[in-house]
């Protein structure tokens, strides 16, 4: 230790105190009757007492530096997600832990072991390696980013030396963990479990569908299928409530793995229907757990009064009208402008009581102001939806009268017409056009026209189609409490239908219309609240979270949302917790597989205002089986970026040597200065008092005054 002594006076104070104490003690006992050893003892006691008192007056501080060291900490992250059950990878993992990790512990360090899947699960010991659970728990996703983040929070202030990941590398949640890993400033190494060669497998990768649809409307369902190592005919089946209703055969092609199978369903009545898509498997597949998926579609009997206003006869009007007539839950009224006060269909009467207004090339220069006033009053009175389709003859100056009810505004007017292609914009979390592959087909359609006007989308709106020439918005949607609107700013759509090249433009346009209308009119215009779940199918080992949103801002009083779940001899009622003024949330667990219904109830001041119905299934969560081959791409990138190693295939001795080298560079010595202040130190005061008492006692024993 490095010592130093400081006091409030000069350096000469201590020598002076020594001399003064020595002189006083010597002269005090110089003429006493004490002789020899006794005289020396009394003189020494008086000297020490005086010296320490003088030192105490100077407020001395003894300062020294103390050195300590912290052993390196090695972390082993062990993947116990469901995908480790493929090809018995869980047995391989346990073997690796027993044969390599148990004996590869670096010396002079601390080693901790953690399980992870969807998050950092818990710490285990080496004696738990043979008891790592893979079934009977919620391990249906692998989120390495979340696990590393939790590890960083739990080990703050520790001397972290290395992190070794033992996994099959199938990371399907949380994105790439590189950014989080860099923040920890330690090397990440890995041991890959499983074969990186893709085995024979048929995978139902994705299903694109709308969770809600109108009755009597054709609802498309698109299944995306991966076929690995399979030759021949793929058979894809569609089941409704357990009954086979349709089958499709897909011929595989050499070198191709991705296929699409399209289905369509319809319901004449209002109900929630359970469907299942199944890819008929073979016994030599790596697993059959990824061959099927269940889904629910809610068919809504919600007749809408729709007014379709056209600026005049035209091909676009005919094309759009034809597709609107296919949506059977609409009560359609068509008005085609003839003059400022006349329509080809005759006198419309009042137009203020419609649920939705379609403006197709409307208004024009001939449109009178009274009709625009009526449209505005109707939209405001009924909180109706306003859906606009552009045309060459649209008068945007007159349209500005309705601009605050539309999802865009016209910044400048320009009569120049441009020809352009159309492209789809993928919006994160898109729930409106979930069948993105179908939407992307618009890129292959013939060019349409767009005006030279400068359009600006509202801040709270979303753009789904853009022009290929200058990326201007083409399809814009806005759905707020006071603005339920959509706009299609291109025209010349008849080119899509009349193209010589075979295309599915009627299907695409019908899909755009149906989903646009559903997005800005369906649920939220007339309902006070809604209750949803994150998914439609859960495992019995997962908690089901219900999220409710109150859509009516005028609802007041003591507002509560209850959810009642029923099915398979199971019954449970919960009251959702209030998260803020409009949002509620709550969780339950359903311990048995089966089909369940739930009813959400909106209660204000003990009065039931509204209820909504839903369905969900408890079964097997096969999310971890969408990818079946081990994948080291993320783990390899992680090790390269952080200076770690690939321990896969490395023998135990070499692995231990590498970890020891990492630990040598991680050992930290901490130096800390400590001060020992003597001015008010109780030990020093006690010592002085003891010396004075001892002197007094000895003086009395020797009969000294």
Tab-separated table of N, CA, C and O in Angstrom, residues 297-362:
chain	number	residue	atom	x	y	z
A	297	UNK	N	-62.105	-15.780	-39.663
A	297	UNK	CA	-62.592	-14.608	-40.393
A	297	UNK	C	-63.962	-14.240	-39.844
A	297	UNK	O	-64.851	-15.094	-39.726
A	298	UNK	N	-64.113	-12.989	-39.493
A	298	UNK	CA	-65.384	-12.492	-38.963
A	298	UNK	C	-66.172	-11.843	-40.098
A	298	UNK	O	-65.745	-10.838	-40.681
A	299	UNK	N	-67.314	-12.437	-40.430
A	299	UNK	CA	-68.180	-11.900	-41.470
A	299	UNK	C	-69.210	-10.978	-40.821
A	299	UNK	O	-69.916	-11.367	-39.884
A	300	UNK	N	-69.287	-9.759	-41.340
A	300	UNK	CA	-70.089	-8.713	-40.724
A	300	UNK	C	-71.308	-8.418	-41.589
A	300	UNK	O	-71.186	-8.154	-42.790
A	301	UNK	N	-72.461	-8.484	-40.988
A	301	UNK	CA	-73.695	-8.106	-41.672
A	301	UNK	C	-73.946	-6.638	-41.389
A	301	UNK	O	-74.626	-6.268	-40.442
A	302	UNK	N	-73.374	-5.815	-42.224
A	302	UNK	CA	-73.404	-4.378	-41.958
A	302	UNK	C	-73.717	-3.641	-43.254
A	302	UNK	O	-72.830	-3.201	-43.967
A	303	UNK	N	-74.975	-3.581	-43.580
A	303	UNK	CA	-75.388	-2.932	-44.817
A	303	UNK	C	-75.080	-1.438	-44.757
A	303	UNK	O	-75.432	-0.747	-43.810
A	304	UNK	N	-74.426	-0.953	-45.804
A	304	UNK	CA	-74.068	0.453	-45.886
A	304	UNK	C	-74.850	1.126	-47.013
A	304	UNK	O	-74.974	0.575	-48.109
A	305	UNK	N	-75.350	2.293	-46.687
A	305	UNK	CA	-75.956	3.120	-47.727
A	305	UNK	C	-74.839	3.942	-48.366
A	305	UNK	O	-74.205	4.763	-47.699
A	306	UNK	N	-74.607	3.684	-49.635
A	306	UNK	CA	-73.479	4.296	-50.323
A	306	UNK	C	-73.990	5.114	-51.499
A	306	UNK	O	-74.788	4.623	-52.320
A	307	UNK	N	-73.547	6.360	-51.579
A	307	UNK	CA	-73.857	7.229	-52.707
A	307	UNK	C	-72.616	7.358	-53.583
A	307	UNK	O	-71.554	7.757	-53.107
A	308	UNK	N	-72.782	7.009	-54.878
A	308	UNK	CA	-71.682	7.094	-55.834
A	308	UNK	C	-71.972	8.251	-56.778
A	308	UNK	O	-72.924	8.201	-57.570
A	309	UNK	N	-71.171	9.288	-56.682
A	309	UNK	CA	-71.327	10.487	-57.505
A	309	UNK	C	-70.245	10.517	-58.565
A	309	UNK	O	-69.047	10.418	-58.254
A	310	UNK	N	-70.658	10.656	-59.819
A	310	UNK	CA	-69.699	10.708	-60.918
A	310	UNK	C	-69.811	12.047	-61.626
A	310	UNK	O	-70.914	12.589	-61.806
A	311	UNK	N	-68.651	12.563	-62.054
A	311	UNK	CA	-68.653	13.816	-62.800
A	311	UNK	C	-69.176	13.661	-64.209
A	311	UNK	O	-69.400	14.652	-64.904
A	312	UNK	N	-69.408	12.431	-64.639
A	312	UNK	CA	-69.934	12.173	-65.980
A	312	UNK	C	-69.646	10.745	-66.380
A	312	UNK	O	-68.826	10.058	-65.751
A	313	UNK	N	-70.319	10.245	-67.416
A	313	UNK	CA	-70.059	8.878	-67.872
A	313	UNK	C	-68.610	8.724	-68.292
A	313	UNK	O	-67.976	9.662	-68.779
A	314	UNK	N	-68.068	7.530	-68.075
A	314	UNK	CA	-66.686	7.286	-68.447
A	314	UNK	C	-66.275	5.860	-68.160
A	314	UNK	O	-66.957	5.123	-67.436
A	315	UNK	N	-65.143	5.463	-68.726
A	315	UNK	CA	-64.674	4.079	-68.575
A	315	UNK	C	-64.290	3.772	-67.135
A	315	UNK	O	-64.585	2.687	-66.621
A	316	UNK	N	-63.622	4.719	-66.448
A	316	UNK	CA	-63.243	4.490	-65.050
A	316	UNK	C	-64.480	4.319	-64.179
A	316	UNK	O	-64.531	3.441	-63.309
A	317	UNK	N	-65.483	5.162	-64.417
A	317	UNK	CA	-66.717	5.076	-63.649
A	317	UNK	C	-67.382	3.713	-63.853
A	317	UNK	O	-67.851	3.073	-62.900
A	318	UNK	N	-67.364	3.223	-65.074
A	318	UNK	CA	-67.967	1.921	-65.363
A	318	UNK	C	-67.191	0.798	-64.679
A	318	UNK	O	-67.788	-0.132	-64.100
A	319	UNK	N	-65.856	0.870	-64.744
A	319	UNK	CA	-65.013	-0.169	-64.145
A	319	UNK	C	-65.207	-0.204	-62.627
A	319	UNK	O	-65.431	-1.262	-62.024
A	320	UNK	N	-65.134	0.976	-61.980
A	320	UNK	CA	-65.263	1.041	-60.519
A	320	UNK	C	-66.673	0.629	-60.088
A	320	UNK	O	-66.855	-0.108	-59.116
A	321	UNK	N	-67.686	1.079	-60.828
A	321	UNK	CA	-69.063	0.723	-60.486
A	321	UNK	C	-69.283	-0.779	-60.563
A	321	UNK	O	-69.962	-1.372	-59.707
A	322	UNK	N	-68.708	-1.388	-61.577
A	322	UNK	CA	-68.841	-2.842	-61.737
A	322	UNK	C	-68.281	-3.582	-60.533
A	322	UNK	O	-68.881	-4.555	-60.047
A	323	UNK	N	-67.139	-3.140	-60.022
A	323	UNK	CA	-66.528	-3.807	-58.871
A	323	UNK	C	-67.286	-3.483	-57.583
A	323	UNK	O	-67.399	-4.326	-56.688
A	324	UNK	N	-67.829	-2.263	-57.470
A	324	UNK	CA	-68.610	-1.921	-56.279
A	324	UNK	C	-69.862	-2.786	-56.174
A	324	UNK	O	-70.284	-3.181	-55.083
A	325	UNK	N	-70.469	-3.105	-57.320
A	325	UNK	CA	-71.689	-3.917	-57.314
A	325	UNK	C	-71.436	-5.338	-56.831
A	325	UNK	O	-72.371	-6.034	-56.432
A	326	UNK	N	-70.181	-5.768	-56.834
A	326	UNK	CA	-69.850	-7.110	-56.349
A	326	UNK	C	-69.817	-7.175	-54.823
A	326	UNK	O	-69.800	-8.264	-54.252
A	327	UNK	N	-69.779	-6.024	-54.178
A	327	UNK	CA	-69.762	-5.985	-52.708
A	327	UNK	C	-71.208	-5.939	-52.251
A	327	UNK	O	-71.847	-4.888	-52.215
A	328	UNK	N	-71.749	-7.090	-51.889
A	328	UNK	CA	-73.191	-7.245	-51.747
A	328	UNK	C	-73.780	-6.550	-50.529
A	328	UNK	O	-74.996	-6.429	-50.425
A	329	UNK	N	-72.955	-6.140	-49.586
A	329	UNK	CA	-73.538	-5.507	-48.404
A	329	UNK	C	-73.740	-4.004	-48.602
A	329	UNK	O	-74.103	-3.302	-47.670
A	330	UNK	N	-73.509	-3.512	-49.824
A	330	UNK	CA	-73.731	-2.099	-50.114
A	330	UNK	C	-75.125	-1.892	-50.713
A	330	UNK	O	-75.553	-2.644	-51.592
A	331	UNK	N	-75.826	-0.892	-50.202
A	331	UNK	CA	-77.032	-0.397	-50.860
A	331	UNK	C	-76.611	0.817	-51.675
A	331	UNK	O	-76.449	1.916	-51.155
A	332	UNK	N	-76.415	0.587	-52.962
A	332	UNK	CA	-75.775	1.582	-53.818
A	332	UNK	C	-76.797	2.503	-54.473
A	332	UNK	O	-77.850	2.063	-54.954
A	333	UNK	N	-76.462	3.783	-54.488
A	333	UNK	CA	-77.212	4.784	-55.253
A	333	UNK	C	-76.225	5.497	-56.157
A	333	UNK	O	-75.203	6.017	-55.687
A	334	UNK	N	-76.512	5.511	-57.479
A	334	UNK	CA	-75.604	6.126	-58.445
A	334	UNK	C	-76.204	7.428	-58.959
A	334	UNK	O	-77.398	7.506	-59.296
A	335	UNK	N	-75.377	8.451	-58.997
A	335	UNK	CA	-75.756	9.739	-59.573
A	335	UNK	C	-74.655	10.190	-60.520
A	335	UNK	O	-73.497	10.361	-60.103
A	336	UNK	N	-75.034	10.358	-61.798
A	336	UNK	CA	-74.074	10.779	-62.816
A	336	UNK	C	-74.431	12.187	-63.262
A	336	UNK	O	-75.546	12.437	-63.759
A	337	UNK	N	-73.504	13.106	-63.088
A	337	UNK	CA	-73.786	14.522	-63.328
A	337	UNK	C	-74.084	14.790	-64.803
A	337	UNK	O	-73.358	14.361	-65.692
A	338	UNK	N	-75.198	15.516	-65.013
A	338	UNK	CA	-75.583	15.936	-66.365
A	338	UNK	C	-75.364	17.431	-66.538
A	338	UNK	O	-74.903	17.892	-67.578
A	339	UNK	N	-75.729	18.166	-65.499
A	339	UNK	CA	-75.494	19.609	-65.466
A	339	UNK	C	-75.316	20.003	-64.005
A	339	UNK	O	-75.255	19.153	-63.122
A	340	UNK	N	-75.266	21.301	-63.755
A	340	UNK	CA	-75.025	21.749	-62.378
A	340	UNK	C	-76.147	21.347	-61.438
A	340	UNK	O	-75.943	21.223	-60.229
A	341	UNK	N	-77.348	21.108	-61.968
A	341	UNK	CA	-78.487	20.776	-61.106
A	341	UNK	C	-79.163	19.472	-61.485
A	341	UNK	O	-80.120	19.060	-60.823
A	342	UNK	N	-78.688	18.782	-62.536
A	342	UNK	CA	-79.367	17.586	-63.028
A	342	UNK	C	-78.432	16.375	-63.042
A	342	UNK	O	-77.217	16.522	-63.231
A	343	UNK	N	-79.031	15.194	-62.874
A	343	UNK	CA	-78.306	13.933	-62.960
A	343	UNK	C	-79.042	13.010	-63.931
A	343	UNK	O	-80.279	13.079	-64.060
A	344	UNK	N	-78.302	12.146	-64.606
A	344	UNK	CA	-78.910	11.248	-65.577
A	344	UNK	C	-79.920	10.311	-64.916
A	344	UNK	O	-80.878	9.873	-65.545
A	345	UNK	N	-79.700	9.981	-63.654
A	345	UNK	CA	-80.591	9.055	-62.950
A	345	UNK	C	-81.837	9.732	-62.397
A	345	UNK	O	-82.691	9.073	-61.788
A	346	UNK	N	-81.962	11.043	-62.558
A	346	UNK	CA	-83.120	11.763	-62.058
A	346	UNK	C	-82.797	12.497	-60.778
A	346	UNK	O	-81.651	12.548	-60.304
A	347	UNK	N	-83.847	13.065	-60.164
A	347	UNK	CA	-83.668	13.846	-58.945
A	347	UNK	C	-83.313	12.931	-57.781
A	347	UNK	O	-84.008	11.947	-57.514
A	348	UNK	N	-82.228	13.228	-57.050
A	348	UNK	CA	-81.803	12.354	-55.957
A	348	UNK	C	-82.541	12.577	-54.655
A	348	UNK	O	-82.501	11.744	-53.754
A	349	UNK	N	-83.216	13.704	-54.515
A	349	UNK	CA	-83.770	14.034	-53.209
A	349	UNK	C	-82.645	14.404	-52.257
A	349	UNK	O	-81.570	14.861	-52.661
A	350	UNK	N	-82.851	14.166	-50.968
A	350	UNK	CA	-81.821	14.486	-49.987
A	350	UNK	C	-80.676	13.490	-50.087
A	350	UNK	O	-80.886	12.280	-50.234
A	351	UNK	N	-79.460	13.983	-49.999
A	351	UNK	CA	-78.284	13.096	-50.036
A	351	UNK	C	-77.477	13.201	-48.741
A	351	UNK	O	-76.277	12.929	-48.712
A	352	UNK	N	-78.152	13.566	-47.661
A	352	UNK	CA	-77.433	13.774	-46.399
A	352	UNK	C	-77.417	12.542	-45.502
A	352	UNK	O	-76.824	12.583	-44.424
A	353	UNK	N	-78.044	11.432	-45.908
A	353	UNK	CA	-78.177	10.294	-45.001
A	353	UNK	C	-77.512	9.036	-45.543
A	353	UNK	O	-78.104	7.949	-45.541
A	354	UNK	N	-76.296	9.185	-45.999
A	354	UNK	CA	-75.535	8.038	-46.491
A	354	UNK	C	-74.356	7.753	-45.560
A	354	UNK	O	-73.807	8.666	-44.928
A	355	UNK	N	-73.986	6.478	-45.510
A	355	UNK	CA	-72.850	6.067	-44.670
A	355	UNK	C	-71.515	6.304	-45.353
A	355	UNK	O	-70.481	6.398	-44.686
A	356	UNK	N	-71.523	6.350	-46.674
A	356	UNK	CA	-70.281	6.561	-47.419
A	356	UNK	C	-70.600	7.278	-48.717
A	356	UNK	O	-71.654	7.049	-49.332
A	357	UNK	N	-69.669	8.144	-49.131
A	357	UNK	CA	-69.795	8.894	-50.379
A	357	UNK	C	-68.590	8.583	-51.258
A	357	UNK	O	-67.438	8.739	-50.829
A	358	UNK	N	-68.880	8.128	-52.494
A	358	UNK	CA	-67.829	7.921	-53.475
A	358	UNK	C	-67.887	9.065	-54.480
A	358	UNK	O	-68.945	9.309	-55.094
A	359	UNK	N	-66.782	9.763	-54.647
A	359	UNK	CA	-66.681	10.837	-55.636
A	359	UNK	C	-65.759	10.354	-56.742
A	359	UNK	O	-64.541	10.263	-56.552
A	360	UNK	N	-66.330	10.030	-57.903
A	360	UNK	CA	-65.540	9.506	-59.024
A	360	UNK	C	-65.491	10.588	-60.093
A	360	UNK	O	-66.481	10.846	-60.797
A	361	UNK	N	-64.325	11.250	-60.182
A	361	UNK	CA	-64.214	12.375	-61.111
A	361	UNK	C	-65.157	13.506	-60.750
A	361	UNK	O	-65.630	14.249	-61.628
A	362	UNK	N	-65.421	13.662	-59.498
A	362	UNK	CA	-66.392	14.635	-59.004
A	362	UNK	C	-65.760	15.417	-57.850
A	362	UNK	O	-65.082	14.808	-57.015
